[in-house]
Amino acid sequence: MIDPRLVLVLSAVLLALGVVGVLTSSSAISILMCVELMLNAGNLALITFARIRGGPEAQIYVFFVMTLAAAEAAAGLAIVIALFRLRGTTDVDEINLLKW
Amino acid sequence: MLKLIWLIPVLPLVGVAINGLFGQRLSRAAVAVIGCGVVLVALGVSAGAVLELSRLDAGARYFETTLGTWIPMGPMGAAGTMTAIPWGFALDPLSSIMILVVTGVGFLIHVYSVAYMEHEEGFARFFVYMNLFMSMMLTLVLGSNLLVTFVGWEGVGLCSYLLIGFFYDRPFDARTGLSCADAGRKAFLVNRVGDFAFVIGMLYLITTFGTLDYRGIAAAITGAGGAHHALLVTVGILLFVGACGKSAQIPLYVWLPDAMAGPTPVSALIHAATMVTAGVYMVVRMSTLYAHAPEAMGVIAVVGAATAIFAATMGITATDIKKVLAYSTVSQLGYMFAAAGVGAYTAAIFHLMTHAFFKALLFLGAGSVIHGQHGEQDITKMGGLRSKLPVTFATFMTATLAIAGIFPLAGFFSKDEILWGAWSSGNKIVWGVLALSAGLTAFYMFRLTFLVFYGNYRGDPRTFHHAHESPRAMTVPLMTLAALSVVGGWIGIPAVLGTTFLGGDVNVFHRWLQPAVAAGHAEAAAGEAAGASLEFALMGAALAIALAGIGIAFVIYRQREGAAASIAATFRPVYTMWRNLYWVDELYEAAILKPFYAISRISSGFDRFVIDGLVNAAAIVADLTGQILKLFQTGYVRNYALVFLMGVVAMLVYLATV
């Protein structure tokens, strides 16, 4: 039995990695992947809490998050593809048409 | 025919519709036939209706027809009666005279216009306006309540505006720098002043008596038996102010001389024969009210008499042929109001009718003179036109004699009846003023005739050489009106003359009109009692004054060359004052327009700097805020994500510390 606190630390590290990735990466694909990473860090934390509490609720949340993440990835990738077709790039710094 | 009286105002509208919609594509002949035709049919219907009316008993000569309810108003007035204002038309002896004069004289002037306007642009437009005017004027006189009359009242004002400004691209008056369009605007604006009072008067009436119907008002006033006296005086004066605007009385007469900017037939029809007499008609129509408001009648008598003499003096020095006639019209309207003011309502309407004949004739004659000389209007440049324009001269002379009040022409009888009404009702000062202005009228009219038709031509000899008599379409209406100016007075021969010389009272006019106007004036009955000899003496005096006026004009303008100039030089201050029309226009300019412009400038400044400033300040604030806030919109998604993260961290820190 691993100490749940270690798992929570891992979850926090994964989340931090995701955040840093989102903030530093300029590729839309990388950003999406980092977002996925952050979501899964959350999932990990939820599973851990489920284990600590011994109930099923948190596991149900995880299923919701996973479904949501799948949908988000599909929509996000579709947008990225559309963007790429339109502008020939996936660099989010170039996509600033709505700026003054 | 009586049931068809609603057709009378509608018929000219048919002409308006046809000529207005298709006039551009129709030939001039077709436009003329339609324009004159609808008026002729209206004249026929009017004549038929009046004939049928005359077959009824004297007391029962009233016919009303309603086209439907116009304004349902709910309970109104002190009694709270349910009120609805209908589209009602009524024919009684008073309106019967008006419709005959309007359609009769109107038809002659329409025919005249066909030839007069032959070479002008906008031939169809002219007839559309003229027909619209006829329709509105007939609505005015046939309306069975004040509000329907008011529709016509405003309608004729609109047509007056349109027709004064008919030559909207031409200049009009060098002295004041007015263009024809300005003159039209002036007429319209001055009339607004009067109409404002008129509307307030109507509101007082409907809130007090709960009706605007003429018969209803009369019945309510009679029934109230002396109650509401102050209100009646107020309403009487308010309505009279409205009449002052429409009928060019002091102080609202200033628009009429400038209304001469319109084509001459318009001056004849609208600004002499019909529209300007609407005020007189309205006052006589409301005679029951005025009979219960003697103070208001006093105001009318004084204003009328003052206008009569005031305008006559301005007519003496005018040099534009149409302006002389315009001042004469103002003066004669003053006569009619003075008559109404002393209670001689019949005399007022009688003079209205005879004046319509001879003043329309004078204007049409003046139009013929102008037409014959290709547009010259300055009488100081005319002279000796008698030989060139024989028909015009003969008819013009007839009208001049008629307006001067020479026996036995129309003007003699109507003027005499007014003078007798003034004297017998005890207004001796009004009589004096009116008699004096009768002398002045004779003087300036003969001055005009002598300057235009006698002596030598003073303008360009070539113009004289080319001067020509007008075509038959113009001379026939002149001759018809001349005949009416002669015989028109014979239907109103004073009782004293009738009984003395003709073996009985033959005053048909008086008998016809009597059921339609309020009694209570001293006119006929008291006149007989006061003695026929006095009436004869006054008649003789009036005639003598008129002859004296003619004599003086003859001496000054025919016998002694240069007499006019030397007299003008001797009485230079008076002459200058009259030439400049008592500086009334200048007075209005200084007392009303200048302050008005000043207030306008202040308001405009307030609007531009304060109101606009506030609006601009709001825009500037929004703009500055945007300028600052846009710095946060970098366009870099990662910036936003960073801010988002910082927000989340801040929230977490906050939650952790609480």
CSV table of N, CA and C in Angstrom, one decimal, chain B residues 547-628:
chain,number,residue,atom,x,y,z
B,547,LEU,N,-66.9,111.8,-53.3
B,547,LEU,CA,-66.7,112.7,-54.4
B,547,LEU,C,-65.5,113.7,-54.1
B,548,ALA,N,-65.4,114.1,-52.9
B,548,ALA,CA,-64.3,115.0,-52.5
B,548,ALA,C,-63.0,114.3,-52.8
B,549,GLY,N,-62.9,113.0,-52.3
B,549,GLY,CA,-61.7,112.3,-52.5
B,549,GLY,C,-61.4,112.2,-54.0
B,550,ILE,N,-62.4,111.9,-54.8
B,550,ILE,CA,-62.1,111.9,-56.3
B,550,ILE,C,-61.7,113.2,-56.8
B,551,GLY,N,-62.3,114.3,-56.3
B,551,GLY,CA,-62.0,115.6,-56.8
B,551,GLY,C,-60.5,115.9,-56.5
B,552,ILE,N,-60.1,115.6,-55.3
B,552,ILE,CA,-58.7,116.0,-54.9
B,552,ILE,C,-57.8,115.2,-55.7
B,553,ALA,N,-58.1,113.9,-56.0
B,553,ALA,CA,-57.2,113.1,-56.8
B,553,ALA,C,-57.2,113.7,-58.2
B,554,PHE,N,-58.3,114.1,-58.7
B,554,PHE,CA,-58.3,114.7,-60.0
B,554,PHE,C,-57.4,116.0,-60.1
B,555,VAL,N,-57.6,116.8,-59.1
B,555,VAL,CA,-56.8,118.1,-59.1
B,555,VAL,C,-55.3,117.7,-59.1
B,556,ILE,N,-54.9,116.8,-58.2
B,556,ILE,CA,-53.5,116.5,-58.0
B,556,ILE,C,-52.9,115.8,-59.2
B,557,TYR,N,-53.6,114.8,-59.7
B,557,TYR,CA,-53.0,113.9,-60.6
B,557,TYR,C,-53.3,114.2,-62.1
B,558,ARG,N,-54.4,115.1,-62.3
B,558,ARG,CA,-54.7,115.3,-63.7
B,558,ARG,C,-54.5,116.8,-64.0
B,559,GLN,N,-54.8,117.7,-63.1
B,559,GLN,CA,-54.8,119.1,-63.5
B,559,GLN,C,-53.5,119.7,-63.4
B,560,ARG,N,-52.8,119.5,-62.3
B,560,ARG,CA,-51.5,120.2,-62.0
B,560,ARG,C,-50.4,119.2,-62.1
B,561,GLU,N,-49.5,119.5,-63.1
B,561,GLU,CA,-48.3,118.6,-63.2
B,561,GLU,C,-47.4,118.9,-62.0
B,562,GLY,N,-46.9,117.8,-61.4
B,562,GLY,CA,-45.9,118.0,-60.3
B,562,GLY,C,-46.6,118.3,-59.0
B,563,ALA,N,-47.9,118.4,-59.0
B,563,ALA,CA,-48.6,118.7,-57.7
B,563,ALA,C,-48.3,117.6,-56.6
B,564,ALA,N,-48.3,116.4,-57.1
B,564,ALA,CA,-48.1,115.3,-56.2
B,564,ALA,C,-46.7,115.4,-55.5
B,565,ALA,N,-45.7,115.7,-56.4
B,565,ALA,CA,-44.3,115.8,-55.8
B,565,ALA,C,-44.2,116.9,-54.9
B,566,SER,N,-44.8,118.1,-55.2
B,566,SER,CA,-44.6,119.2,-54.3
B,566,SER,C,-45.4,119.0,-53.0
B,567,ILE,N,-46.5,118.3,-53.0
B,567,ILE,CA,-47.2,118.0,-51.8
B,567,ILE,C,-46.4,117.1,-50.9
B,568,ALA,N,-45.8,116.1,-51.6
B,568,ALA,CA,-45.0,115.1,-50.9
B,568,ALA,C,-43.8,115.8,-50.2
B,569,ALA,N,-43.3,116.8,-50.9
B,569,ALA,CA,-42.1,117.6,-50.4
B,569,ALA,C,-42.6,118.4,-49.2
B,570,THR,N,-43.8,119.0,-49.3
B,570,THR,CA,-44.3,119.9,-48.2
B,570,THR,C,-44.5,119.0,-46.9
B,571,PHE,N,-45.1,117.9,-47.1
B,571,PHE,CA,-45.4,117.1,-45.9
B,571,PHE,C,-44.4,115.9,-45.9
B,572,ARG,N,-43.2,116.2,-46.0
B,572,ARG,CA,-42.2,115.1,-46.1
B,572,ARG,C,-42.2,114.1,-45.0
B,573,PRO,N,-42.3,114.5,-43.7
B,573,PRO,CA,-42.3,113.5,-42.6
B,573,PRO,C,-43.4,112.5,-42.8
B,574,VAL,N,-44.7,113.1,-43.1
B,574,VAL,CA,-45.8,112.2,-43.3
B,574,VAL,C,-45.6,111.3,-44.4
B,575,TYR,N,-45.1,111.9,-45.5
B,575,TYR,CA,-44.9,111.1,-46.8
B,575,TYR,C,-43.9,110.0,-46.5
B,576,THR,N,-42.8,110.3,-45.9
B,576,THR,CA,-41.8,109.3,-45.6
B,576,THR,C,-42.4,108.2,-44.7
B,577,MET,N,-43.2,108.6,-43.7
B,577,MET,CA,-43.8,107.6,-42.8
B,577,MET,C,-44.7,106.7,-43.6
B,578,TRP,N,-45.5,107.2,-44.5
B,578,TRP,CA,-46.4,106.4,-45.3
B,578,TRP,C,-45.6,105.5,-46.3
B,579,ARG,N,-44.6,106.1,-46.9
B,579,ARG,CA,-43.8,105.4,-47.9
B,579,ARG,C,-43.2,104.1,-47.2
B,580,ASN,N,-42.8,104.3,-46.0
B,580,ASN,CA,-42.2,103.3,-45.2
B,580,ASN,C,-43.2,102.5,-44.4
B,581,LEU,N,-44.4,102.7,-44.7
B,581,LEU,CA,-45.5,101.9,-44.1
B,581,LEU,C,-45.5,101.9,-42.6
B,582,TYR,N,-45.2,103.1,-42.0
B,582,TYR,CA,-45.2,103.4,-40.6
B,582,TYR,C,-44.0,102.6,-39.9
B,583,TRP,N,-43.1,102.1,-40.7
B,583,TRP,CA,-42.0,101.2,-40.2
B,583,TRP,C,-42.5,100.1,-39.4
B,584,VAL,N,-43.7,99.6,-39.7
B,584,VAL,CA,-44.2,98.4,-38.9
B,584,VAL,C,-43.3,97.2,-39.1
B,585,ASP,N,-43.0,96.9,-40.4
B,585,ASP,CA,-42.1,95.8,-40.6
B,585,ASP,C,-40.8,95.9,-39.8
B,586,GLU,N,-40.3,97.1,-39.8
B,586,GLU,CA,-39.0,97.4,-39.1
B,586,GLU,C,-39.2,97.2,-37.6
B,587,LEU,N,-40.4,97.7,-37.1
B,587,LEU,CA,-40.7,97.5,-35.7
B,587,LEU,C,-40.8,96.1,-35.3
B,588,TYR,N,-41.5,95.3,-36.2
B,588,TYR,CA,-41.5,93.8,-35.9
B,588,TYR,C,-40.2,93.2,-35.9
B,589,GLU,N,-39.4,93.7,-36.9
B,589,GLU,CA,-38.0,93.2,-37.0
B,589,GLU,C,-37.3,93.4,-35.7
B,590,ALA,N,-37.4,94.7,-35.2
B,590,ALA,CA,-36.6,95.1,-34.0
B,590,ALA,C,-37.2,94.5,-32.7
B,591,ALA,N,-38.6,94.4,-32.6
B,591,ALA,CA,-39.2,94.1,-31.4
B,591,ALA,C,-39.4,92.6,-31.2
B,592,ILE,N,-39.6,91.9,-32.4
B,592,ILE,CA,-39.9,90.4,-32.3
B,592,ILE,C,-38.7,89.6,-32.9
B,593,LEU,N,-38.4,89.9,-34.1
B,593,LEU,CA,-37.4,89.1,-34.8
B,593,LEU,C,-36.0,89.1,-34.2
B,594,LYS,N,-35.6,90.4,-33.9
B,594,LYS,CA,-34.2,90.5,-33.4
B,594,LYS,C,-34.1,89.8,-32.0
B,595,PRO,N,-35.0,90.1,-31.0
B,595,PRO,CA,-34.9,89.3,-29.8
B,595,PRO,C,-35.0,87.8,-30.0
B,596,PHE,N,-35.8,87.4,-31.0
B,596,PHE,CA,-36.0,86.0,-31.3
B,596,PHE,C,-34.7,85.4,-31.8
B,597,TYR,N,-34.0,86.2,-32.7
B,597,TYR,CA,-32.7,85.7,-33.2
B,597,TYR,C,-31.7,85.6,-32.1
B,598,ALA,N,-31.7,86.6,-31.2
B,598,ALA,CA,-30.8,86.6,-30.1
B,598,ALA,C,-31.0,85.4,-29.2
B,599,ILE,N,-32.3,85.1,-28.9
B,599,ILE,CA,-32.5,83.9,-28.1
B,599,ILE,C,-32.1,82.7,-28.8
B,600,SER,N,-32.4,82.7,-30.1
B,600,SER,CA,-31.9,81.5,-30.9
B,600,SER,C,-30.4,81.3,-30.9
B,601,ARG,N,-29.7,82.5,-31.0
B,601,ARG,CA,-28.3,82.3,-30.9
B,601,ARG,C,-27.8,81.8,-29.6
B,602,ILE,N,-28.4,82.3,-28.5
B,602,ILE,CA,-28.1,81.8,-27.1
B,602,ILE,C,-28.4,80.3,-27.1
B,603,SER,N,-29.6,79.9,-27.5
B,603,SER,CA,-30.0,78.5,-27.5
B,603,SER,C,-29.0,77.7,-28.3
B,604,SER,N,-28.7,78.2,-29.5
B,604,SER,CA,-27.8,77.4,-30.4
B,604,SER,C,-26.4,77.3,-29.7
B,605,GLY,N,-26.0,78.3,-29.0
B,605,GLY,CA,-24.7,78.2,-28.3
B,605,GLY,C,-24.8,77.2,-27.2
B,606,PHE,N,-25.9,77.3,-26.4
B,606,PHE,CA,-26.1,76.3,-25.3
B,606,PHE,C,-26.1,74.9,-25.9
B,607,ASP,N,-26.8,74.7,-27.0
B,607,ASP,CA,-26.9,73.4,-27.6
B,607,ASP,C,-25.5,72.9,-28.1
B,608,ARG,N,-24.8,73.8,-28.7
B,608,ARG,CA,-23.5,73.4,-29.3
B,608,ARG,C,-22.5,73.1,-28.2
B,609,PHE,N,-22.4,74.0,-27.2
B,609,PHE,CA,-21.3,73.9,-26.2
B,609,PHE,C,-21.7,73.0,-25.0
B,610,VAL,N,-22.9,73.2,-24.5
B,610,VAL,CA,-23.3,72.5,-23.3
B,610,VAL,C,-23.8,71.1,-23.6
B,611,ILE,N,-24.9,71.0,-24.4
B,611,ILE,CA,-25.5,69.7,-24.7
B,611,ILE,C,-24.5,68.8,-25.5
B,612,ASP,N,-24.0,69.4,-26.6
B,612,ASP,CA,-23.1,68.6,-27.4
B,612,ASP,C,-21.8,68.3,-26.6
B,613,GLY,N,-21.4,69.3,-25.7
B,613,GLY,CA,-20.2,69.1,-24.9
B,613,GLY,C,-20.4,67.8,-23.9
B,614,LEU,N,-21.6,67.7,-23.3
B,614,LEU,CA,-21.9,66.6,-22.5
B,614,LEU,C,-21.8,65.3,-23.2
B,615,VAL,N,-22.4,65.3,-24.4
B,615,VAL,CA,-22.4,64.1,-25.3
B,615,VAL,C,-21.0,63.7,-25.6
B,616,ASN,N,-20.2,64.8,-26.1
B,616,ASN,CA,-18.8,64.5,-26.4
B,616,ASN,C,-18.0,64.0,-25.3
B,617,ALA,N,-18.3,64.6,-24.1
B,617,ALA,CA,-17.5,64.2,-22.9
B,617,ALA,C,-17.7,62.7,-22.6
B,618,ALA,N,-19.0,62.3,-22.7
B,618,ALA,CA,-19.3,60.9,-22.5
B,618,ALA,C,-18.5,60.0,-23.4
B,619,ALA,N,-18.5,60.4,-24.7
B,619,ALA,CA,-17.7,59.7,-25.7
B,619,ALA,C,-16.2,59.6,-25.4
B,620,ILE,N,-15.7,60.8,-24.9
B,620,ILE,CA,-14.3,60.8,-24.6
B,620,ILE,C,-13.9,59.9,-23.4
B,621,VAL,N,-14.8,59.9,-22.4
B,621,VAL,CA,-14.5,59.0,-21.3
B,621,VAL,C,-14.5,57.5,-21.7
B,622,ALA,N,-15.5,57.2,-22.5
B,622,ALA,CA,-15.6,55.8,-23.0
B,622,ALA,C,-14.3,55.4,-23.8
B,623,ASP,N,-13.9,56.4,-24.6
B,623,ASP,CA,-12.7,56.2,-25.5
B,623,ASP,C,-11.5,56.0,-24.6
B,624,LEU,N,-11.3,56.8,-23.6
B,624,LEU,CA,-10.1,56.7,-22.8
B,624,LEU,C,-10.1,55.4,-22.0
B,625,THR,N,-11.2,55.0,-21.5
B,625,THR,CA,-11.3,53.8,-20.8
B,625,THR,C,-10.9,52.6,-21.7
B,626,GLY,N,-11.4,52.7,-22.9
B,626,GLY,CA,-11.0,51.7,-23.9
B,626,GLY,C,-9.5,51.6,-24.2
B,627,GLN,N,-9.0,52.9,-24.3
B,627,GLN,CA,-7.5,53.0,-24.6
B,627,GLN,C,-6.7,52.3,-23.5
B,628,ILE,N,-7.1,52.5,-22.2
B,628,ILE,CA,-6.4,51.8,-21.1
B,628,ILE,C,-6.6,50.3,-21.1
